[in-house]
Tab-separated table of C-alpha atoms and ligand atoms in Angstrom:
chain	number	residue	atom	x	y	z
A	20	UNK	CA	-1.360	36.684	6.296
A	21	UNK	CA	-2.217	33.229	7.926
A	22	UNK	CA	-0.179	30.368	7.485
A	23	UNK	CA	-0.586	27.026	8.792
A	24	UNK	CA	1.445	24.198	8.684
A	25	UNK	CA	1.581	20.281	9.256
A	26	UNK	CA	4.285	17.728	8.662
A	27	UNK	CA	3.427	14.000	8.827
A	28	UNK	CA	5.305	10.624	8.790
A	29	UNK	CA	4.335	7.407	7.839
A	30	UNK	CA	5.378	3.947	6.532
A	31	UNK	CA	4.226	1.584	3.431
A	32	UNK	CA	2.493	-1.468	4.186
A	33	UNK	CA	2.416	-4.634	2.225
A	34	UNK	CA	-0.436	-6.633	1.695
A	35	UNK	CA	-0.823	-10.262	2.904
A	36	UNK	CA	-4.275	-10.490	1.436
A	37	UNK	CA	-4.566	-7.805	-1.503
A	38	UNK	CA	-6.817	-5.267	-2.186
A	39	UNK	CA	-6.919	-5.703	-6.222
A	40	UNK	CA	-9.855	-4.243	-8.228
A	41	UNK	CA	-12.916	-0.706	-6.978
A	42	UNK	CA	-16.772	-0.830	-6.792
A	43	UNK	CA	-16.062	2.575	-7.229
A	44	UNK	CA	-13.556	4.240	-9.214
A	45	UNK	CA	-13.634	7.938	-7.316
A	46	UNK	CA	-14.281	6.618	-4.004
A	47	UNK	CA	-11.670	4.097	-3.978
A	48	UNK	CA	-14.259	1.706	-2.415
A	49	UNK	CA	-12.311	-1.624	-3.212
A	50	UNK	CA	-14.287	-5.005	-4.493
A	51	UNK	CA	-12.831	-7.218	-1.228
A	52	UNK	CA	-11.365	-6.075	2.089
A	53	UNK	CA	-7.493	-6.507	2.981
A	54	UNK	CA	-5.047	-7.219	5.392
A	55	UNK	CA	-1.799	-5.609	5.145
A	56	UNK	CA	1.534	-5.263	7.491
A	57	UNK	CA	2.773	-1.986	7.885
A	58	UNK	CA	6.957	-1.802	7.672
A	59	UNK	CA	9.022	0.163	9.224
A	60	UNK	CA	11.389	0.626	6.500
A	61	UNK	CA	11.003	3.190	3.483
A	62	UNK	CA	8.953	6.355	5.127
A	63	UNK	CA	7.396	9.073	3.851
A	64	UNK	CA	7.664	12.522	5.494
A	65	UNK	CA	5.233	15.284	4.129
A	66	UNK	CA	4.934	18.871	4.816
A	67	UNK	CA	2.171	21.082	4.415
A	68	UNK	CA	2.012	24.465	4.063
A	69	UNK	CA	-1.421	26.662	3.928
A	70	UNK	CA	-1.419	30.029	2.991
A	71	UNK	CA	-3.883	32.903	1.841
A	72	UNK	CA	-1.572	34.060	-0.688
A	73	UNK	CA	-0.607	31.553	-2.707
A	74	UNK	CA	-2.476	31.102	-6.012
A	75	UNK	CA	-2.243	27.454	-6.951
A	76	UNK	CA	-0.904	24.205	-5.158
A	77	UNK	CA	2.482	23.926	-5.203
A	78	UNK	CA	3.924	20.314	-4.873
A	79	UNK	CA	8.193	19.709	-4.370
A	80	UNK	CA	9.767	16.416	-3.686
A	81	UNK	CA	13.458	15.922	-2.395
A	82	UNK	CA	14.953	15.451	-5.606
A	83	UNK	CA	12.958	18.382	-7.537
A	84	UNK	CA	9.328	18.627	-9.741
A	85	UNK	CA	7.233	15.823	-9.444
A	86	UNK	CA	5.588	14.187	-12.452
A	87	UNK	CA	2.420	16.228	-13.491
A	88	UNK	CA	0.238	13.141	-12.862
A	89	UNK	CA	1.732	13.110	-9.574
A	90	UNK	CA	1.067	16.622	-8.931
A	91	UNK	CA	-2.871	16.158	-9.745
A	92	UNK	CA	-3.276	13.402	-7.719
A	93	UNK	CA	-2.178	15.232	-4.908
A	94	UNK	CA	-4.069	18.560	-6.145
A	95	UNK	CA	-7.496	16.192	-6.169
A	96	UNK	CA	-6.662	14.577	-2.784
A	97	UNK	CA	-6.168	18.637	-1.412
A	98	UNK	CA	-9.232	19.231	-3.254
A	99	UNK	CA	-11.073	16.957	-1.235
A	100	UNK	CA	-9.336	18.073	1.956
A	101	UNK	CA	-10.611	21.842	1.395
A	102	UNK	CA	-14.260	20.515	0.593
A	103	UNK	CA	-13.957	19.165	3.954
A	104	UNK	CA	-12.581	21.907	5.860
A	105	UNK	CA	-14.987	24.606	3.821
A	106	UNK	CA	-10.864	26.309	2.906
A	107	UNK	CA	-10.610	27.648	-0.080
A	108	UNK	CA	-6.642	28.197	0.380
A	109	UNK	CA	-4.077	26.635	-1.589
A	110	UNK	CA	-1.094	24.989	-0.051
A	111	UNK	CA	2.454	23.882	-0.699
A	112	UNK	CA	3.116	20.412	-0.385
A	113	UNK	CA	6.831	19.524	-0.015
A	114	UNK	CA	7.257	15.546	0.188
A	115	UNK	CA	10.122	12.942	0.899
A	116	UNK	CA	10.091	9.388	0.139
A	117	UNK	CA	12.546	7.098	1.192
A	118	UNK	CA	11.817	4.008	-0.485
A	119	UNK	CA	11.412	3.723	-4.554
A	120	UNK	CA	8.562	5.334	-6.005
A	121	UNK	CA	6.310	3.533	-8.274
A	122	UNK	CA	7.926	0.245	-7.959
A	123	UNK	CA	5.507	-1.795	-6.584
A	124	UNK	CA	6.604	-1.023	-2.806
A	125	UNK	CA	3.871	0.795	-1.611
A	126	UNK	CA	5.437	4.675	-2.213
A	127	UNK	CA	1.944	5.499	-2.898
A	128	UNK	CA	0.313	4.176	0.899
A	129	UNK	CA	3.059	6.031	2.497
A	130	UNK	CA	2.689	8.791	0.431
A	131	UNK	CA	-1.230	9.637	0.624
A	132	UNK	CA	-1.009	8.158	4.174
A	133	UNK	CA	1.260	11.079	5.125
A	134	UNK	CA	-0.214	13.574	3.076
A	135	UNK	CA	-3.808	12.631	4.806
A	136	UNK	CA	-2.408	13.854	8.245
A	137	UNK	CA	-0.268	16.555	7.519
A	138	UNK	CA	-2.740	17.868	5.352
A	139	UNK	CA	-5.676	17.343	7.676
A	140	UNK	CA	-3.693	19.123	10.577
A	141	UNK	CA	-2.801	22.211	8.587
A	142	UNK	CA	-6.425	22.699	7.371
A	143	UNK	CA	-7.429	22.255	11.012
A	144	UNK	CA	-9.596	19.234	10.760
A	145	UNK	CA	-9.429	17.360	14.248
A	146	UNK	CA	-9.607	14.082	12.927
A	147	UNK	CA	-9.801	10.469	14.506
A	148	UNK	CA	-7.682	7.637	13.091
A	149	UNK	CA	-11.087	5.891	11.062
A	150	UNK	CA	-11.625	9.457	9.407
A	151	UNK	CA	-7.760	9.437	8.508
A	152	UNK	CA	-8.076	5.913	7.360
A	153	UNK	CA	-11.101	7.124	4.990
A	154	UNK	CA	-9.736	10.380	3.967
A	155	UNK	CA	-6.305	8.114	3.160
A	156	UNK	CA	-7.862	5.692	1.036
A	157	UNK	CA	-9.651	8.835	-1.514
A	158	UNK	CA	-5.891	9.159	-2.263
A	159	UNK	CA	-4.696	5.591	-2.730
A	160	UNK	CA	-6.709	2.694	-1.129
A	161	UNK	CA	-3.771	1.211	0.053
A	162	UNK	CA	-2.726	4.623	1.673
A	163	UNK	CA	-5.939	3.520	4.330
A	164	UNK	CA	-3.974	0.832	5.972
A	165	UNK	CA	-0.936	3.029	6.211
A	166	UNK	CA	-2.555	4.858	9.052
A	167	UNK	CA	-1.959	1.870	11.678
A	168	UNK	CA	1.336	0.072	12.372
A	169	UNK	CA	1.482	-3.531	12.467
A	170	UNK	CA	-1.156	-6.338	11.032
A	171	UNK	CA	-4.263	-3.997	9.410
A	172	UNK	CA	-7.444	-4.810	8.142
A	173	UNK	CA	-8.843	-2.404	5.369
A	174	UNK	CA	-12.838	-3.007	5.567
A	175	UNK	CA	-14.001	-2.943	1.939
A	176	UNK	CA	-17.681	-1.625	3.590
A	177	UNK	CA	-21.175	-1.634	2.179
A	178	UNK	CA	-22.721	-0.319	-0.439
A	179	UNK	CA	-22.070	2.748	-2.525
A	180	UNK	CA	-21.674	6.390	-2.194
A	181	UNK	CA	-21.725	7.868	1.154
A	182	UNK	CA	-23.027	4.355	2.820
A	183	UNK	CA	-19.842	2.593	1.393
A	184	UNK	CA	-17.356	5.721	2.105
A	185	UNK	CA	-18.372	5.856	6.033
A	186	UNK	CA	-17.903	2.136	5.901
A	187	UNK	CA	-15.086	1.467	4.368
A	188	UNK	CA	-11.661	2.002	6.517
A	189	UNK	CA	-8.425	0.237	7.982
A	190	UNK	CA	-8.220	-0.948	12.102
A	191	UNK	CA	-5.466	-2.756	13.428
A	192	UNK	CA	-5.417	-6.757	13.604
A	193	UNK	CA	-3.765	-8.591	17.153
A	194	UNK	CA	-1.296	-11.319	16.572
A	195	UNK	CA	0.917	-10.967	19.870
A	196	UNK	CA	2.439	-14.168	19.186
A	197	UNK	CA	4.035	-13.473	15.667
A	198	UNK	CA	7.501	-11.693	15.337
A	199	UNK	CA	7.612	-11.106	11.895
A	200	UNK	CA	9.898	-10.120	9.353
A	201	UNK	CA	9.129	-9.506	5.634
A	202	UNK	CA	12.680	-9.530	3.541
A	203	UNK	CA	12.033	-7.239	0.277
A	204	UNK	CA	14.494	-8.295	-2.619
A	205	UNK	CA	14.779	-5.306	-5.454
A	206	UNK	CA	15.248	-6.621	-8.309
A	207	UNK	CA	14.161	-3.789	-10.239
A	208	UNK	CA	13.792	0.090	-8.866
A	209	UNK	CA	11.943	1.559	-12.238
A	210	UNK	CA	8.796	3.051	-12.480
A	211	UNK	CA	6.016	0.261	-13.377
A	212	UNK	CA	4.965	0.492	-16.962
A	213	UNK	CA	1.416	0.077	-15.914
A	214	UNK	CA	-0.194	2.056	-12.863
A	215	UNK	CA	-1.859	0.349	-10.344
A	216	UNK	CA	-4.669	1.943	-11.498
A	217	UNK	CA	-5.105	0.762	-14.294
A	218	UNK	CA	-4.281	-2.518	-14.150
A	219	UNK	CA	-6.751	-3.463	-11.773
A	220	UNK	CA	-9.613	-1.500	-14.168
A	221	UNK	CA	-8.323	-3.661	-16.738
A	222	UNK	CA	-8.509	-6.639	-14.746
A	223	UNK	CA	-11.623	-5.885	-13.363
A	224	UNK	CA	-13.336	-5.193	-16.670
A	225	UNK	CA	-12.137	-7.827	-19.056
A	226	UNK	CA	-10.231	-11.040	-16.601
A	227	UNK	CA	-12.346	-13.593	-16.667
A	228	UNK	CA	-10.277	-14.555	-13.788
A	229	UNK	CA	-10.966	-11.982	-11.134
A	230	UNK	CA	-14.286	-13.322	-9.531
A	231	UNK	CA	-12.938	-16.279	-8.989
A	232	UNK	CA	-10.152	-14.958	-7.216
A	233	UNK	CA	-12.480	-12.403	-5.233
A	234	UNK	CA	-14.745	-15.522	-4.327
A	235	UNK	CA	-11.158	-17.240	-2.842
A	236	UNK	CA	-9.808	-14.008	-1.095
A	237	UNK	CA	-13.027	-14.272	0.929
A	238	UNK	CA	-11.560	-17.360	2.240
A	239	UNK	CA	-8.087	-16.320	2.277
A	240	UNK	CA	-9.263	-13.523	4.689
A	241	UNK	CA	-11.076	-15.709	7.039
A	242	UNK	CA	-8.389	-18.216	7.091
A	243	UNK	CA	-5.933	-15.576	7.540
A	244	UNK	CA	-7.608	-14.336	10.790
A	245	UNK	CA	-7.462	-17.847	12.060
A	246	UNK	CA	-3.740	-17.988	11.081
A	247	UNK	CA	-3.365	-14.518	12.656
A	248	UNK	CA	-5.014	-15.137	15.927
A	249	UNK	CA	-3.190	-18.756	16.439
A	250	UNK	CA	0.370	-17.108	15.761
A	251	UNK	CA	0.641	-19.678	13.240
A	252	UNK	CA	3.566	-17.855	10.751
A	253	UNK	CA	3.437	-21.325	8.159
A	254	UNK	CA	-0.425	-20.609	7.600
A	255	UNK	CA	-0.034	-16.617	7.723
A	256	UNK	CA	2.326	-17.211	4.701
A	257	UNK	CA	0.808	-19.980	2.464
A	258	UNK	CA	-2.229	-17.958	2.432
A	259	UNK	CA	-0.288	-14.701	1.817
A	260	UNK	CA	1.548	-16.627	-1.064
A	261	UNK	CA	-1.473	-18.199	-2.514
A	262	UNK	CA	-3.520	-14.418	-2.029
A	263	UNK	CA	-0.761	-12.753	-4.389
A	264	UNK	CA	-0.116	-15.152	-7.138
A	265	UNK	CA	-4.175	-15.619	-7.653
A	266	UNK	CA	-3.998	-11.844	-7.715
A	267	UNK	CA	-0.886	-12.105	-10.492
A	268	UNK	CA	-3.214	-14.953	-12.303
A	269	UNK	CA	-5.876	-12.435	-12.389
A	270	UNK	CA	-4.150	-9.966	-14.096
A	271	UNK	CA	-2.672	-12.189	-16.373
A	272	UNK	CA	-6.242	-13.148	-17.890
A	273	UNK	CA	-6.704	-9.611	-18.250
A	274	UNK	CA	-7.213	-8.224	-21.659
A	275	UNK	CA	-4.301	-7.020	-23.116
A	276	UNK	CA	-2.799	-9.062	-20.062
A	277	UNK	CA	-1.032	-7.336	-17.608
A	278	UNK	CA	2.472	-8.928	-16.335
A	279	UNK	CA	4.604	-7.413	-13.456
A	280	UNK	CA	7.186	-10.558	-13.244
A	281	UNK	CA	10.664	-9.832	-14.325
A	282	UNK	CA	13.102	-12.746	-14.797
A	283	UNK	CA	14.490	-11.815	-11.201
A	284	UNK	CA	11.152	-12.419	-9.887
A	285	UNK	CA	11.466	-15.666	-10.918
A	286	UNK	CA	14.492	-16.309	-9.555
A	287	UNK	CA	13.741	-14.738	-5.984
A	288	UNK	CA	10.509	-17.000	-6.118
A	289	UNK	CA	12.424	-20.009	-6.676
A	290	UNK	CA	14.581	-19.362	-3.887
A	291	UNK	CA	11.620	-19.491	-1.625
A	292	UNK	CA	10.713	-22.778	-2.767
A	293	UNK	CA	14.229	-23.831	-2.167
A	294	UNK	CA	14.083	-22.692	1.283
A	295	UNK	CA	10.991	-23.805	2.086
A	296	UNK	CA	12.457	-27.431	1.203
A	297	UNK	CA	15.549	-26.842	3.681
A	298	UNK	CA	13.220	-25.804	6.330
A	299	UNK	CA	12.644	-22.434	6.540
A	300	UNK	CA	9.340	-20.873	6.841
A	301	UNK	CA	9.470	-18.442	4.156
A	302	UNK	CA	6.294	-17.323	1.784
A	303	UNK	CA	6.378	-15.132	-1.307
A	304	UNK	CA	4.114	-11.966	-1.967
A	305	UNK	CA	4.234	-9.408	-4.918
A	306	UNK	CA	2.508	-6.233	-5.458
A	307	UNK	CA	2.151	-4.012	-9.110
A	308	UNK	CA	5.944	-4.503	-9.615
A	309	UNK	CA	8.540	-6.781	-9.867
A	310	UNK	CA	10.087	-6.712	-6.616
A	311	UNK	CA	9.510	-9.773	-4.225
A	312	UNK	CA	8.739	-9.398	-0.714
A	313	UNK	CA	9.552	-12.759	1.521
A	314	UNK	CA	7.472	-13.017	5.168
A	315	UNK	CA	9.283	-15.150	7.505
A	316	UNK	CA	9.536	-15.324	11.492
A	317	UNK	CA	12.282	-12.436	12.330
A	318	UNK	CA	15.074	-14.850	13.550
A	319	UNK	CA	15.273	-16.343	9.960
A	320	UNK	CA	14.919	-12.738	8.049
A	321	UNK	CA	19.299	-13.426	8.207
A	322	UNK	CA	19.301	-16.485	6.515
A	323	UNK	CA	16.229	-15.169	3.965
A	324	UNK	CA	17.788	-12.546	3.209
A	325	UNK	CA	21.012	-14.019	2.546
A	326	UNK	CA	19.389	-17.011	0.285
A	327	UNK	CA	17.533	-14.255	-2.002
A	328	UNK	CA	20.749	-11.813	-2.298
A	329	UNK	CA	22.310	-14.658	-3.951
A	330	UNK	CA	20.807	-14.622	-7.249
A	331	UNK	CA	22.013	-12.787	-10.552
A	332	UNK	CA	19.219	-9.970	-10.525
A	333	UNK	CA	18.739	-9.307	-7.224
A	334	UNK	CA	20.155	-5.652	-6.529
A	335	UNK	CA	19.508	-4.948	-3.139
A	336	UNK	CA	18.171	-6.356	0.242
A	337	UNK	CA	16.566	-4.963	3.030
A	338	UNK	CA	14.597	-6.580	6.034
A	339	UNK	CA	11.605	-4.791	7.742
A	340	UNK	CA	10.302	-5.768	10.471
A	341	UNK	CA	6.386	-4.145	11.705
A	342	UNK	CA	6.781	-0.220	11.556
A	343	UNK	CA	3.995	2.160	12.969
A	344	UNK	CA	1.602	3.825	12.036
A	345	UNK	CA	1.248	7.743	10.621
A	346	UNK	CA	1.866	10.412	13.146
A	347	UNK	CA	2.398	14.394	12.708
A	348	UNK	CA	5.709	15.041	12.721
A	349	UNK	CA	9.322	14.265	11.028
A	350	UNK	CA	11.979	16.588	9.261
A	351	UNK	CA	10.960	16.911	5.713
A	352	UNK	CA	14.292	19.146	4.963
A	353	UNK	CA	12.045	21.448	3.030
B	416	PMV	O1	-3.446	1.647	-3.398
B	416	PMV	P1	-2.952	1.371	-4.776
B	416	PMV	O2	-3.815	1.990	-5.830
B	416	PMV	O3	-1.491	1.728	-4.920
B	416	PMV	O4	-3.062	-0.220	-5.057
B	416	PMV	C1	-2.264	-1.149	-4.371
B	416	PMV	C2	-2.480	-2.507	-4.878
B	416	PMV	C3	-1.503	-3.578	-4.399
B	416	PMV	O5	-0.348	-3.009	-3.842
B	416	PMV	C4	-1.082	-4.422	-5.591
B	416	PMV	C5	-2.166	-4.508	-3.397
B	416	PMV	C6	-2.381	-3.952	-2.020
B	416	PMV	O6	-3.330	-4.396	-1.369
B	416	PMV	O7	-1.586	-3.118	-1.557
């Protein structure tokens, strides 16, 4: 019998400039290109196991049977792995996520990021990090960006088909000058009642909101390059902050509209103002969940941290600072 087997780690990454809305629904070729900082809080560690005798995928996580929607998604994403490596064998997939899981904190870019490598590795496909950054994204899109540490850029590409899959991938951004920190404030750990995935469909189908908003990120991303390359951590976060809540006012002109702020949301984004007015450089971004994430330079992620514990809803706190990118190896405790 031949059995091969991979285990991969790697971190979420949260989006300065957001990828929100596909040209192309199975490709994951996104609309606009994004710029994301990977954490180094909340990993993912995924093992894979290939074997000629098994007769159907198997997929475990640490605390038992994943969803069945969970399950296909990864069955597709091995799918596409096998097509690649002309394998026909199934494989058991045992994965381990730190962070919560379908609360808007990027479980799903550590998640396909690490499944990308470790499955790659125990098909045998010698890959480079661009073909792990494409084979990531036909998982998640965000899962492309997940392959680098630090500041990444996720290139939406050009065109369709194969001309925008070989185009579209993540590569790492400089800014030597920032030290970063991005402060995440829980203020709810559930499962999202919409996916991801189909709240940017929605959004892109029926907001009359999301061209603009696509027209702006254009800008956002330029400027943010700027802000990047001039170590300038006040422009790096207005145009973070003003990124995500166009983003939010995109969905929210969606049809039925699609809402992911929570009253603590609220009350973590006020805080920002109100430390914004004392002084501190602190900016506001939110993903397909409730839970606020606050980028600020890494000598004020103390104070931050301390100013957004304080409200009512707030549950937990926890400050990342740049993590790196997805490498084989980890303990998965299988
Ligand atoms: O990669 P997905 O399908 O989980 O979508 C992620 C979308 C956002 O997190 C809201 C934005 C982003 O760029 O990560």
């Amino acid at each position: 019998m031949s059995v091969s087997e991979t285990t991969a780690t790697a971190y979420p990454n949260i989006a300065l400039i957001k990828y929100w809305g596909k040209r192309d629904e199975a490709l994951h070729l996104p609309v606009t290109s994004s710029l994301s900082l990977t954490l180094d809080i909340f990993a993912t560690v995924t093992d894979v196991r290939v074997a000629d005798d098994l007769p159907a995928d198997v997929v475990t996580t640490a605390d038992g049977s994943p969803s069945r929607a969970f399950t296909a998604k990864v069955v597709a994403f091995l799918d596409v792995i096998r097509g690649m490596a002309s394998d026909d064998r199934r494989a058991r997939v045992h994965t381990v996520n730190t962070g919560p899981t379908g609360a808007g904190l990027a479980s799903s870019a550590s998640g396909f990021a690490a499944l990308a490598v470790a499955a790659a590795g125990a098909y045998g496909l010698d890959l480079d990090r661009r073909a792990l950054s494409r084979l990531a994204r036909r998982g998640s899109g965000s899962a492309s960006r997940s392959i680098y540490g630090g500041f990444v850029q996720w290139h939406r590409g050009d065109g369709l088909d194969t001309a925008g899959d070989v185009s579209s991938y993540a590569e790492p951004v400089d800014a030597p000058q920032l030290d970063p920190a991005l402060v995440v404030a829980l203020v709810d750990a559930g499962e999202k009642a919409v996916t991801s995935r189909e709240a940017m469909r929605r959004t892109v189908e029926t907001s009359p909101f999301f061209q603009p908003w696509v027209d702006a990120s254009k800008t956002d991303l330029h400027d943010m390059h700027s802000a990047l390359a001039a170590g300038d951590l006040p422009a790096v976060g207005e145009i973070a902050e003003r990124n995500a809540l166009g983003m939010h006012a995109t969905m929210l002109g969606a049809r039925p509209a699609v809402r992911y702020f929570a009253p603590g949301s609220m009350r973590v984004l006020d805080r920002v103002v109100e430390l914004r007015a004392a002084g501190v450089a602190a900016y506001a971004t939110m993903d397909a969940g409730p839970n606020v994430k606050v980028l600020c330079d890494r000598r004020d992620s103390a104070k931050v941290a301390a100013a957004v514990a304080e409200t009512d809803e707030t549950m937990q706190v926890m400050v990342a600072t740049p993590g790196p990118g997805a490498v084989v190896g980890g303990t998965s405790d299988r």
